[in-house]
């Protein structure tokens, strides 16, 4: 009876929330429509909303961290040029409207990429090819934030283990421990075998790093919102580390399987390249999978939000919000799932590399 | 193709390096200060729990074994007690029987002795009585005779009677 009561109250609660939401949004719609009708017409003439550019801008890395409206944090720009190192803030670019006269060249932000421009303001391709952009971009900062969060969480958990030796976990520790046990018992042990302990640190780091970055990416405001794991460069770095770990922990059976596969010798010219491609393609698949999944999630959410701007009406907002809410919940699952799959496949590759064959 | 990769290194090498550095530092620090202590703590705790469970199981088995042993001991003791009791009863019976038979034999012997004694004593006494009776008889006869023969006449008469008797016969 109690149970049913709770269910009912939840339903009622949900209805009330939705009701309030609808009334608020509709009221607002009227208000804004009345106010902005003339302005909107003017804006529409000025520049049509292009969802593709807007979305790609949002999921791309940037030299600014956009907060709200016209406010954004300019991030430090570090350039390694053939003449020396340049250091200044991205605010110098004024969102790409102005060129910055540095120590060695004049730089301009074109599509959020730094290019050298000559006196007339045209791009100097030859000089640009000597510039290496090592700026602390939005994704780098997001990485650091995620890293600091991981430090804080796991240092405190490790401290809790020191404090409660041999006792039941408590607090954050009891939240984290099942996940660690999950990585150990469901990912590492079944795939790697008895040597799993050596690979636990890398697997746990990969798992929690991807997971926390995925989750941070779902938060639409400041400390989150960066599309870190949906950045193919980051997934490339992670996949490359996996490639190195797998191939450096590989035993002779693994290499024998690649260079002396159990097939007739005349098939070797085909088999060896295939096996070598396999070595590369497995981490490559990891890279693409994570990047595509997370980017897709971000793109869908942004597309749903863009509907409001495409239709130029707030009437569509409730629909957008409901779908975005649905997608965000789905993305919560995907965030965990992708972290799990990446770690799982890493463990699987390590497992095949360290497996003992007894022919 | 050239267009696609144009500026790839220039624009993105930096992020790759930053990301790699960040990830490797994270890996190193977490491994040293988080994963290793956490994993060893978990393993240690698991081992201690397993140990405790095994010990509890062993204690239970030991308990069962002890209980069994006690019961066995009790049973043995009871059986021994019964045996001892039975033996004692048997011994008692035997002793009583023996004593009885010994007593019977002894009694019979004593009775026999007594009887023999009595008989011999009776014989002696009878002999004595006979002697005394004989003496008394003789004395009485002497006294009577002396009295009878005090008077001459009476002696003559007696002789006459005796003679008469003898004649008649």
Short mmCIF file of C-alpha atoms in Angstrom, two decimals:
data_model
loop_
_atom_site.label_atom_id
_atom_site.label_comp_id
_atom_site.label_asym_id
_atom_site.label_seq_id
_atom_site.Cartn_x
_atom_site.Cartn_y
_atom_site.Cartn_z
CA UNK A 1 0.00 0.00 0.00
CA UNK A 2 2.79 2.36 0.95
CA UNK A 3 4.53 1.59 -2.28
CA UNK A 4 1.53 2.48 -4.39
CA UNK A 5 1.15 5.69 -2.45
CA UNK A 6 4.71 6.72 -3.24
CA UNK A 7 4.21 5.92 -6.90
CA UNK A 8 1.11 8.07 -6.99
CA UNK A 9 2.83 10.97 -5.27
CA UNK A 10 5.69 10.74 -7.73
CA UNK A 11 3.31 10.84 -10.65
CA UNK A 12 1.57 13.86 -9.19
CA UNK A 13 4.89 15.56 -8.56
CA UNK A 14 5.99 14.96 -12.13
CA UNK A 15 2.71 16.35 -13.49
CA UNK A 16 3.01 19.47 -11.39
CA UNK A 17 6.57 20.06 -12.58
CA UNK A 18 5.61 19.57 -16.21
CA UNK A 19 2.60 21.83 -15.80
CA UNK A 20 4.68 24.63 -14.31
CA UNK A 21 7.25 24.17 -17.03
CA UNK A 22 4.66 24.43 -19.79
CA UNK A 23 2.99 27.51 -18.36
CA UNK A 24 6.32 29.23 -17.80
CA UNK A 25 7.61 28.51 -21.26
CA UNK A 26 4.37 29.53 -22.96
CA UNK A 27 4.16 32.77 -20.96
CA UNK A 28 7.74 33.53 -21.82
CA UNK A 29 7.11 32.76 -25.43
CA UNK A 30 4.43 35.40 -25.63
CA UNK A 31 6.50 37.94 -23.79
CA UNK A 32 9.59 37.38 -25.89
CA UNK A 33 7.65 37.28 -29.13
CA UNK A 34 6.06 40.59 -28.40
CA UNK A 35 9.31 42.23 -27.40
CA UNK A 36 11.58 40.80 -29.98
CA UNK A 37 9.38 40.77 -33.02
CA UNK A 38 10.99 43.80 -34.67
CA UNK A 39 14.53 42.90 -33.50
CA UNK A 40 14.18 39.38 -34.78
CA UNK A 41 13.26 40.56 -38.22
CA UNK A 42 16.35 42.71 -38.32
CA UNK A 43 18.57 39.86 -37.04
CA UNK A 44 17.16 37.46 -39.58
CA UNK A 45 18.25 39.73 -42.32
CA UNK A 46 21.68 40.16 -40.79
CA UNK A 47 22.64 36.52 -40.40
CA UNK A 48 20.61 33.37 -40.78
CA UNK A 49 21.12 30.76 -38.07
CA UNK A 50 23.24 27.92 -39.39
CA UNK A 51 22.87 24.89 -37.10
CA UNK A 52 25.79 23.01 -38.66
CA UNK A 53 28.33 25.70 -37.90
CA UNK A 54 26.87 26.34 -34.47
CA UNK A 55 26.97 22.66 -33.52
CA UNK A 56 30.43 22.06 -34.92
CA UNK A 57 31.65 25.14 -33.09
CA UNK A 58 30.21 23.78 -29.85
CA UNK A 59 31.78 20.35 -30.10
CA UNK A 60 35.13 21.67 -31.34
CA UNK A 61 38.06 22.71 -29.20
CA UNK A 62 38.45 26.45 -28.66
CA UNK A 63 40.81 29.13 -27.40
CA UNK A 64 37.96 30.53 -25.33
CA UNK A 65 35.74 28.96 -22.74
CA UNK A 66 32.33 30.37 -23.47
CA UNK A 67 30.30 30.98 -20.33
CA UNK A 68 27.13 32.81 -21.33
CA UNK A 69 26.01 35.48 -23.81
CA UNK A 70 29.06 37.48 -24.79
CA UNK A 71 31.07 36.38 -21.75
CA UNK A 72 33.86 33.91 -22.21
CA UNK A 73 37.15 33.12 -20.54
CA UNK A 74 40.12 33.82 -22.81
CA UNK A 75 42.60 31.00 -22.44
CA UNK A 76 46.39 31.27 -22.69
CA UNK A 77 47.93 30.87 -26.12
CA UNK A 78 51.33 29.22 -26.35
CA UNK A 79 52.96 29.09 -29.77
CA UNK A 80 56.19 27.33 -30.66
CA UNK A 81 57.46 29.18 -33.72
CA UNK A 82 60.68 28.68 -35.63
CA UNK A 83 61.96 31.89 -34.02
CA UNK A 84 60.92 31.27 -30.43
CA UNK A 85 58.02 30.79 -28.05
CA UNK A 86 55.06 33.16 -27.97
CA UNK A 87 52.81 33.52 -24.95
CA UNK A 88 49.71 35.71 -24.74
CA UNK A 89 46.00 35.48 -23.97
CA UNK A 90 43.37 34.63 -26.52
CA UNK A 91 41.57 37.86 -25.58
CA UNK A 92 44.10 39.59 -27.88
CA UNK A 93 42.27 38.08 -30.85
CA UNK A 94 38.92 39.67 -29.92
CA UNK A 95 37.10 36.53 -31.09
CA UNK A 96 38.96 36.47 -34.38
CA UNK A 97 38.04 40.04 -35.29
CA UNK A 98 41.51 41.41 -34.77
CA UNK A 99 45.03 40.25 -35.48
CA UNK A 100 47.58 40.13 -32.69
CA UNK A 101 51.06 41.50 -33.20
CA UNK A 102 53.29 39.02 -31.42
CA UNK A 103 57.03 39.08 -30.85
CA UNK A 104 57.86 37.30 -34.09
CA UNK A 105 54.75 37.29 -36.33
CA UNK A 106 51.29 38.75 -36.55
CA UNK A 107 48.64 36.16 -35.68
CA UNK A 108 44.97 35.95 -36.45
CA UNK A 109 42.34 33.49 -35.28
CA UNK A 110 40.67 31.96 -38.35
CA UNK A 111 37.97 29.38 -37.56
CA UNK A 112 39.55 29.12 -34.11
CA UNK A 113 42.88 28.15 -35.65
CA UNK A 114 45.90 30.39 -35.31
CA UNK A 115 47.39 31.56 -38.59
CA UNK A 116 50.16 33.99 -39.39
CA UNK A 117 48.99 36.95 -41.40
CA UNK A 118 51.06 39.45 -43.31
CA UNK A 119 50.76 43.21 -43.25
CA UNK A 120 47.75 43.19 -45.59
CA UNK A 121 45.87 40.75 -43.34
CA UNK A 122 46.14 37.78 -45.71
CA UNK A 123 47.16 34.34 -44.41
CA UNK A 124 50.84 33.57 -44.81
CA UNK A 125 50.76 29.82 -45.40
CA UNK A 126 54.51 29.39 -45.48
CA UNK A 127 55.00 31.11 -42.11
CA UNK A 128 51.92 29.37 -40.62
CA UNK A 129 53.47 25.97 -41.27
CA UNK A 130 56.28 26.85 -38.82
CA UNK A 131 53.87 27.62 -35.99
CA UNK A 132 52.97 24.89 -33.53
CA UNK A 133 49.96 25.68 -31.39
CA UNK A 134 50.53 24.44 -27.81
CA UNK A 135 47.80 26.63 -26.34
CA UNK A 136 45.99 25.70 -23.18
CA UNK A 137 42.70 25.26 -24.98
CA UNK A 138 39.26 24.57 -23.60
CA UNK A 139 39.78 20.80 -23.88
CA UNK A 140 43.15 20.98 -22.10
CA UNK A 141 41.59 22.91 -19.24
CA UNK A 142 38.68 20.45 -19.15
CA UNK A 143 41.22 17.62 -19.01
CA UNK A 144 42.94 19.27 -16.07
CA UNK A 145 39.64 19.80 -14.28
CA UNK A 146 38.75 16.14 -14.81
CA UNK A 147 42.22 15.14 -13.64
CA UNK A 148 41.97 17.26 -10.51
CA UNK A 149 38.52 15.80 -9.80
CA UNK A 150 39.90 12.30 -10.18
CA UNK A 151 42.78 13.16 -7.84
CA UNK A 152 40.44 14.53 -5.21
CA UNK A 153 38.03 11.62 -5.44
CA UNK A 154 40.56 8.82 -5.44
CA UNK A 155 43.00 10.33 -2.98
CA UNK A 156 40.20 10.69 -0.49
CA UNK A 157 39.06 7.15 -1.23
CA UNK A 158 42.61 5.84 -0.79
CA UNK A 159 42.85 7.79 2.48
CA UNK A 160 39.56 6.25 3.58
CA UNK A 161 41.03 2.79 2.92
CA UNK A 162 44.00 3.65 5.13
CA UNK A 163 41.66 4.85 7.84
CA UNK A 164 39.26 1.90 7.80
CA UNK A 165 41.69 -0.97 7.41
CA UNK A 166 39.83 -4.26 7.31
CA UNK A 167 36.47 -2.60 7.90
CA UNK A 168 33.45 -2.08 5.70
CA UNK A 169 33.73 0.87 3.27
CA UNK A 170 31.83 4.04 4.08
CA UNK A 171 30.74 7.21 2.27
CA UNK A 172 32.38 7.93 -1.08
CA UNK A 173 34.49 4.83 -0.61
CA UNK A 174 31.43 2.60 -0.65
CA UNK A 175 30.23 4.34 -3.82
CA UNK A 176 33.54 3.84 -5.63
CA UNK A 177 34.42 0.37 -4.38
CA UNK A 178 31.71 -1.51 -6.33
CA UNK A 179 32.90 0.22 -9.51
CA UNK A 180 36.50 -0.75 -8.83
CA UNK A 181 35.34 -4.28 -8.08
CA UNK A 182 33.34 -4.22 -11.31
CA UNK A 183 36.45 -3.25 -13.29
CA UNK A 184 38.42 -5.96 -11.54
CA UNK A 185 35.90 -8.80 -11.59
CA UNK A 186 34.01 -8.12 -14.83
CA UNK A 187 36.68 -6.52 -16.99
CA UNK A 188 40.22 -7.35 -15.91
CA UNK A 189 40.01 -10.85 -14.48
CA UNK A 190 37.89 -12.59 -17.14
CA UNK A 191 39.85 -11.04 -20.03
CA UNK A 192 43.43 -11.00 -18.80
CA UNK A 193 43.51 -13.96 -16.47
CA UNK A 194 45.67 -14.40 -13.42
CA UNK A 195 48.10 -11.64 -14.47
CA UNK A 196 45.36 -9.01 -14.24
CA UNK A 197 46.86 -7.25 -11.24
CA UNK A 198 49.66 -5.69 -13.26
CA UNK A 199 47.16 -4.00 -15.57
CA UNK A 200 44.68 -2.81 -12.96
CA UNK A 201 46.15 0.73 -12.68
CA UNK A 202 45.97 1.42 -16.43
CA UNK A 203 42.50 -0.13 -16.74
CA UNK A 204 41.13 1.78 -13.75
CA UNK A 205 42.68 5.03 -14.95
CA UNK A 206 41.26 4.59 -18.46
CA UNK A 207 37.84 3.65 -17.10
CA UNK A 208 37.45 6.49 -14.64
CA UNK A 209 39.15 9.02 -16.90
CA UNK A 210 36.76 8.32 -19.77
CA UNK A 211 33.77 8.10 -17.50
CA UNK A 212 34.37 11.38 -15.69
CA UNK A 213 35.16 13.18 -18.96
CA UNK A 214 31.99 11.80 -20.53
CA UNK A 215 29.96 12.98 -17.54
CA UNK A 216 31.65 16.38 -17.45
CA UNK A 217 30.81 16.73 -21.13
CA UNK A 218 27.12 16.32 -20.30
CA UNK A 219 27.12 19.28 -17.92
CA UNK A 220 26.15 22.26 -20.07
CA UNK A 221 27.73 24.97 -17.87
CA UNK A 222 31.25 26.01 -16.99
CA UNK A 223 33.27 23.24 -15.38
CA UNK A 224 31.68 20.84 -17.86
CA UNK A 225 30.52 21.18 -21.39
CA UNK A 226 33.82 20.57 -23.11
CA UNK A 227 33.67 17.76 -25.61
CA UNK A 228 36.86 16.06 -24.38
CA UNK A 229 36.15 12.39 -25.03
CA UNK A 230 34.33 13.37 -28.21
CA UNK A 231 37.60 14.80 -29.47
CA UNK A 232 39.31 12.40 -31.82
CA UNK A 233 42.73 13.66 -30.77
CA UNK A 234 42.15 12.67 -27.19
CA UNK A 235 40.76 9.28 -28.17
CA UNK A 236 43.80 8.97 -30.45
CA UNK A 237 46.11 9.57 -27.47
CA UNK A 238 44.27 6.99 -25.39
CA UNK A 239 44.16 4.44 -28.19
CA UNK A 240 47.85 5.00 -28.82
CA UNK A 241 48.65 4.38 -25.17
CA UNK A 242 46.58 1.19 -25.37
CA UNK A 243 48.48 0.17 -28.52
CA UNK A 244 51.78 0.66 -26.71
CA UNK A 245 50.66 -1.12 -23.54
CA UNK A 246 49.27 -4.09 -25.49
CA UNK A 247 52.29 -4.52 -27.75
CA UNK A 248 54.85 -4.01 -25.00
CA UNK A 249 53.21 -6.57 -22.76
CA UNK A 250 52.83 -9.07 -25.61
CA UNK A 251 54.59 -12.42 -25.25
CA UNK A 252 56.25 -14.61 -27.86
CA UNK A 253 53.03 -16.46 -28.69
CA UNK A 254 51.40 -13.19 -29.72
CA UNK A 255 54.31 -12.27 -32.03
CA UNK A 256 54.51 -15.80 -33.34
CA UNK A 257 50.83 -15.61 -34.21
CA UNK A 258 51.51 -12.43 -36.18
CA UNK A 259 54.73 -13.37 -37.97
CA UNK A 260 54.35 -17.15 -38.14
CA UNK A 261 50.60 -17.72 -38.26
CA UNK A 262 49.45 -21.34 -38.36
CA UNK A 263 48.75 -21.29 -42.10
CA UNK A 264 50.65 -22.66 -45.13
CA UNK A 265 53.79 -20.67 -45.84
CA UNK A 266 52.57 -19.45 -49.23
CA UNK A 267 49.78 -17.56 -47.43
CA UNK A 268 52.30 -15.58 -45.35
CA UNK A 269 52.47 -12.63 -47.79
CA UNK A 270 48.75 -12.17 -47.22
CA UNK A 271 48.46 -13.19 -43.59
CA UNK A 272 51.31 -11.16 -42.11
CA UNK A 273 50.07 -7.81 -43.47
CA UNK A 274 46.56 -8.72 -42.35
CA UNK A 275 47.78 -9.48 -38.85
CA UNK A 276 49.83 -6.28 -38.78
CA UNK A 277 46.79 -4.27 -39.88
CA UNK A 278 44.91 -6.03 -37.07
CA UNK A 279 47.46 -4.75 -34.55
CA UNK A 280 46.73 -1.18 -35.66
CA UNK A 281 43.04 -1.53 -36.39
CA UNK A 282 42.04 -2.67 -32.94
CA UNK A 283 43.15 0.52 -31.14
CA UNK A 284 41.96 2.46 -34.19
CA UNK A 285 38.48 1.06 -33.62
CA UNK A 286 38.72 2.11 -29.97
CA UNK A 287 39.62 5.63 -31.03
CA UNK A 288 36.77 5.95 -33.52
CA UNK A 289 34.16 4.29 -31.30
CA UNK A 290 34.61 6.57 -28.31
CA UNK A 291 34.96 9.71 -30.42
CA UNK A 292 31.92 8.92 -32.56
CA UNK A 293 29.65 7.93 -29.69
CA UNK A 294 30.34 10.94 -27.54
CA UNK A 295 30.36 13.40 -30.42
CA UNK A 296 27.09 11.94 -31.68
CA UNK A 297 25.50 12.44 -28.27
CA UNK A 298 26.63 16.06 -28.16
CA UNK A 299 25.47 16.66 -31.73
CA UNK A 300 22.01 15.23 -31.04
CA UNK A 301 21.54 17.34 -27.91
CA UNK A 302 22.75 20.47 -29.71
CA UNK A 303 20.52 19.70 -32.70
CA UNK A 304 17.50 19.42 -30.44
CA UNK A 305 18.36 22.75 -28.85
CA UNK A 306 18.94 24.21 -32.34
CA UNK A 307 15.34 23.37 -33.22
CA UNK A 308 14.30 26.38 -31.15
CA UNK A 309 16.51 28.65 -33.25
CA UNK A 310 15.62 26.98 -36.53
CA UNK A 311 11.87 27.39 -35.95
CA UNK A 312 12.47 30.78 -34.34
CA UNK A 313 9.80 30.08 -31.73
CA UNK A 314 9.82 29.14 -28.10
CA UNK A 315 6.78 26.94 -28.69
CA UNK A 316 9.14 24.23 -29.71
CA UNK A 317 11.15 24.57 -26.48
CA UNK A 318 9.13 22.06 -24.42
CA UNK A 319 9.60 19.47 -27.14
CA UNK A 320 13.31 20.22 -27.27
CA UNK A 321 13.60 20.08 -23.51
CA UNK A 322 11.81 16.76 -23.24
CA UNK A 323 13.90 15.22 -25.98
CA UNK A 324 17.10 16.71 -24.56
CA UNK A 325 16.18 15.35 -21.15
CA UNK A 326 15.65 11.94 -22.70
CA UNK A 327 18.92 12.17 -24.60
CA UNK A 328 20.81 13.33 -21.49
CA UNK A 329 19.54 10.36 -19.54
CA UNK A 330 20.53 8.13 -22.43
CA UNK A 331 23.92 9.84 -22.55
CA UNK A 332 24.41 9.08 -18.85
CA UNK A 333 24.12 5.44 -19.80
CA UNK A 334 26.34 5.92 -22.85
CA UNK A 335 28.94 7.69 -20.70
CA UNK A 336 29.25 4.60 -18.52
CA UNK A 337 28.87 2.19 -21.42
CA UNK A 338 31.62 3.76 -23.53
CA UNK A 339 34.00 3.86 -20.57
CA UNK A 340 33.14 0.21 -19.97
CA UNK A 341 33.57 -0.82 -23.61
CA UNK A 342 36.87 1.01 -24.02
CA UNK A 343 38.25 -0.57 -20.85
CA UNK A 344 36.77 -3.94 -21.69
CA UNK A 345 38.35 -4.03 -25.14
CA UNK A 346 41.65 -2.79 -23.75
CA UNK A 347 41.57 -5.66 -21.28
CA UNK A 348 40.65 -8.05 -24.07
CA UNK A 349 43.57 -6.90 -26.23
CA UNK A 350 45.96 -7.17 -23.31
CA UNK A 351 44.49 -10.59 -22.62
CA UNK A 352 45.19 -11.82 -26.15
CA UNK A 353 48.69 -10.35 -25.96
CA UNK A 354 49.66 -12.06 -22.69
CA UNK A 355 47.74 -15.30 -23.26
CA UNK A 356 49.83 -18.47 -22.97
CA UNK A 357 49.30 -20.97 -25.78
CA UNK A 358 50.05 -24.61 -25.15
CA UNK A 359 50.18 -26.28 -28.52
CA UNK B 1 44.08 15.09 -49.36
CA UNK B 2 46.71 17.74 -48.78
CA UNK B 3 43.97 20.17 -47.91
CA UNK B 4 42.49 17.75 -45.41
CA UNK B 5 45.72 17.36 -43.49
CA UNK B 6 46.79 20.95 -43.88
CA UNK B 7 47.89 22.37 -40.58
CA UNK B 8 47.05 19.14 -38.77
CA UNK B 9 50.32 19.02 -36.85
CA UNK B 10 50.51 22.78 -36.44
CA UNK B 11 47.05 23.02 -34.93
CA UNK B 12 46.67 19.76 -33.07
CA UNK B 13 50.09 18.43 -32.06
CA UNK B 14 49.90 20.69 -29.02
CA UNK B 15 46.67 19.17 -27.76
CA UNK B 16 47.96 15.64 -28.37
CA UNK B 17 51.06 16.39 -26.32
CA UNK B 18 49.07 18.07 -23.54
CA UNK B 19 46.58 15.22 -23.44
CA UNK B 20 49.30 12.58 -23.41
CA UNK B 21 51.19 14.38 -20.65
CA UNK B 22 48.04 14.91 -18.61
CA UNK B 23 46.95 11.31 -19.00
CA UNK B 24 50.36 9.88 -18.17
CA UNK B 25 50.77 12.10 -15.09
CA UNK B 26 47.26 11.10 -14.04
CA UNK B 27 48.08 7.44 -14.59
CA UNK B 28 51.31 7.69 -12.63
CA UNK B 29 49.88 9.61 -9.69
CA UNK B 30 46.69 7.58 -9.45
CA UNK B 31 48.61 4.32 -9.73
CA UNK B 32 51.02 5.35 -7.00
CA UNK B 33 48.69 7.09 -4.59
CA UNK B 34 45.28 5.60 -5.34
CA UNK B 35 45.11 2.33 -7.25
CA UNK B 36 47.90 0.48 -5.52
CA UNK B 37 46.81 1.34 -1.96
CA UNK B 38 43.14 0.76 -2.82
CA UNK B 39 43.72 -2.55 -4.58
CA UNK B 40 46.02 -3.85 -1.87
CA UNK B 41 43.55 -2.75 0.81
CA UNK B 42 40.71 -4.51 -1.00
CA UNK B 43 42.77 -7.66 -1.54
CA UNK B 44 43.90 -7.58 2.08
CA UNK B 45 40.35 -7.19 3.32
CA UNK B 46 39.09 -9.94 1.03
CA UNK B 47 41.80 -12.24 2.28
CA UNK B 48 41.03 -11.46 5.90
CA UNK B 49 37.32 -12.05 5.31
CA UNK B 50 38.05 -15.33 3.57
CA UNK B 51 40.37 -16.30 6.40
CA UNK B 52 37.74 -15.45 8.97
CA UNK B 53 35.15 -17.51 7.12
CA UNK B 54 37.50 -20.46 6.80
CA UNK B 55 38.35 -20.20 10.49
CA UNK B 56 34.69 -20.08 11.44
CA UNK B 57 34.08 -23.16 9.30
CA UNK B 58 37.01 -24.95 10.93
CA UNK B 59 35.78 -23.96 14.39
CA UNK B 60 32.35 -25.31 13.55
CA UNK B 61 33.84 -28.58 12.40
CA UNK B 62 36.00 -28.73 15.52
CA UNK B 63 32.92 -28.10 17.64
CA UNK B 64 31.04 -30.90 15.89
CA UNK B 65 34.02 -33.18 16.32
CA UNK B 66 34.28 -32.35 20.01
CA UNK B 67 30.56 -32.90 20.55
CA UNK B 68 30.82 -36.22 18.79
CA UNK B 69 33.80 -37.15 20.88
CA UNK B 70 32.00 -36.19 24.08
CA UNK B 71 29.00 -38.24 23.12
CA UNK B 72 31.23 -41.18 22.31
CA UNK B 73 32.99 -40.79 25.62
CA UNK B 74 29.70 -40.63 27.46
CA UNK B 75 28.48 -43.72 25.67
CA UNK B 76 31.69 -45.56 26.45
CA UNK B 77 31.51 -44.53 30.08
CA UNK B 78 27.95 -45.69 30.33
CA UNK B 79 28.79 -49.01 28.79
CA UNK B 80 31.73 -49.45 31.13
CA UNK B 81 29.61 -48.57 34.13
CA UNK B 82 27.06 -51.17 33.07
CA UNK B 83 29.79 -53.72 32.61
CA UNK B 84 31.27 -52.99 36.01
CA UNK B 85 27.88 -53.18 37.67
CA UNK B 86 27.12 -56.45 35.95
CA UNK B 87 30.43 -57.87 37.01
CA UNK B 88 29.93 -56.71 40.57
CA UNK B 89 26.50 -58.29 40.74
CA UNK B 90 27.88 -61.49 39.35
CA UNK B 91 30.72 -61.45 41.85
CA UNK B 92 28.35 -60.79 44.71
CA UNK B 93 26.18 -63.70 43.72
CA UNK B 94 29.19 -65.90 43.41
CA UNK B 95 30.50 -64.88 46.83
CA UNK B 96 27.14 -65.33 48.46
CA UNK B 97 26.73 -68.75 46.89
CA UNK B 98 30.20 -69.80 47.90
CA UNK B 99 29.67 -68.59 51.42
CA UNK B 100 26.39 -70.41 51.55
CA UNK B 101 27.89 -73.71 50.44
CA UNK B 102 30.87 -73.33 52.76
CA UNK B 103 28.55 -72.59 55.65
CA UNK B 104 26.41 -75.58 54.80
CA UNK B 105 29.36 -77.93 54.74
CA UNK B 106 30.80 -76.49 57.93
CA UNK B 107 27.45 -76.63 59.67
CA UNK B 108 26.92 -80.21 58.66
CA UNK B 109 30.38 -81.08 59.85
CA UNK B 110 29.81 -79.40 63.20
CA UNK B 111 26.48 -81.03 63.62
CA UNK B 112 28.05 -84.37 62.87
CA UNK B 113 30.81 -83.72 65.40
CA UNK B 114 28.32 -82.66 67.98
CA UNK B 115 26.27 -85.74 67.35
CA UNK B 116 29.31 -87.96 67.71
CA UNK B 117 30.30 -86.20 70.91
CA UNK B 118 26.79 -86.49 72.24
CA UNK B 119 26.69 -90.16 71.40
CA UNK B 120 30.01 -90.90 73.08
CA UNK B 121 29.06 -88.85 76.11
CA UNK B 122 25.72 -90.64 76.21
CA UNK B 123 27.45 -94.00 76.09
CA UNK B 124 29.78 -93.03 78.90
CA UNK B 125 26.86 -91.72 80.93
CA UNK B 126 24.86 -94.89 80.30
CA UNK B 127 27.76 -97.01 81.38
CA UNK B 128 28.10 -94.98 84.49
CA UNK B 129 24.37 -95.15 85.18
CA UNK B 130 24.51 -98.92 84.61
CA UNK B 131 27.36 -99.26 87.04
CA UNK B 132 25.63 -97.20 89.65
CA UNK B 133 22.35 -99.09 89.16
CA UNK B 134 24.26 -102.35 89.50
CA UNK B 135 26.02 -101.20 92.64
CA UNK B 136 22.78 -99.86 94.02
CA UNK B 137 21.02 -103.10 93.15
CA UNK B 138 23.74 -105.11 94.80
CA UNK B 139 23.67 -102.86 97.82
CA UNK B 140 19.88 -103.04 97.96
CA UNK B 141 20.03 -106.77 97.55
CA UNK B 142 22.71 -107.02 100.24
CA UNK B 143 20.63 -104.84 102.54
CA UNK B 144 17.51 -106.91 101.87
CA UNK B 145 19.39 -110.10 102.24
CA UNK B 146 21.02 -108.89 105.41
CA UNK B 147 17.56 -107.98 106.78
CA UNK B 148 15.97 -111.29 105.72
CA UNK B 149 18.77 -113.29 107.08
CA UNK B 150 18.80 -111.55 110.40
CA UNK B 151 16.14 -113.86 111.66
CA UNK B 152 16.86 -117.70 111.55
CA UNK B 153 13.35 -118.69 111.08
CA UNK B 154 12.89 -116.49 108.06
CA UNK B 155 16.04 -118.12 106.64
CA UNK B 156 14.68 -121.52 107.12
CA UNK B 157 11.32 -120.64 105.67
CA UNK B 158 13.01 -119.15 102.59
CA UNK B 159 15.13 -122.15 102.14
CA UNK B 160 12.06 -124.30 102.59
CA UNK B 161 10.19 -122.22 99.91
CA UNK B 162 13.10 -122.39 97.57
CA UNK B 163 13.32 -125.99 98.08
CA UNK B 164 9.63 -126.37 97.47
CA UNK B 165 9.88 -124.50 94.28
CA UNK B 166 12.68 -126.56 93.24
CA UNK B 167 10.73 -129.68 94.00
CA UNK B 168 7.65 -128.63 92.11
CA UNK B 169 9.79 -127.95 89.02
#
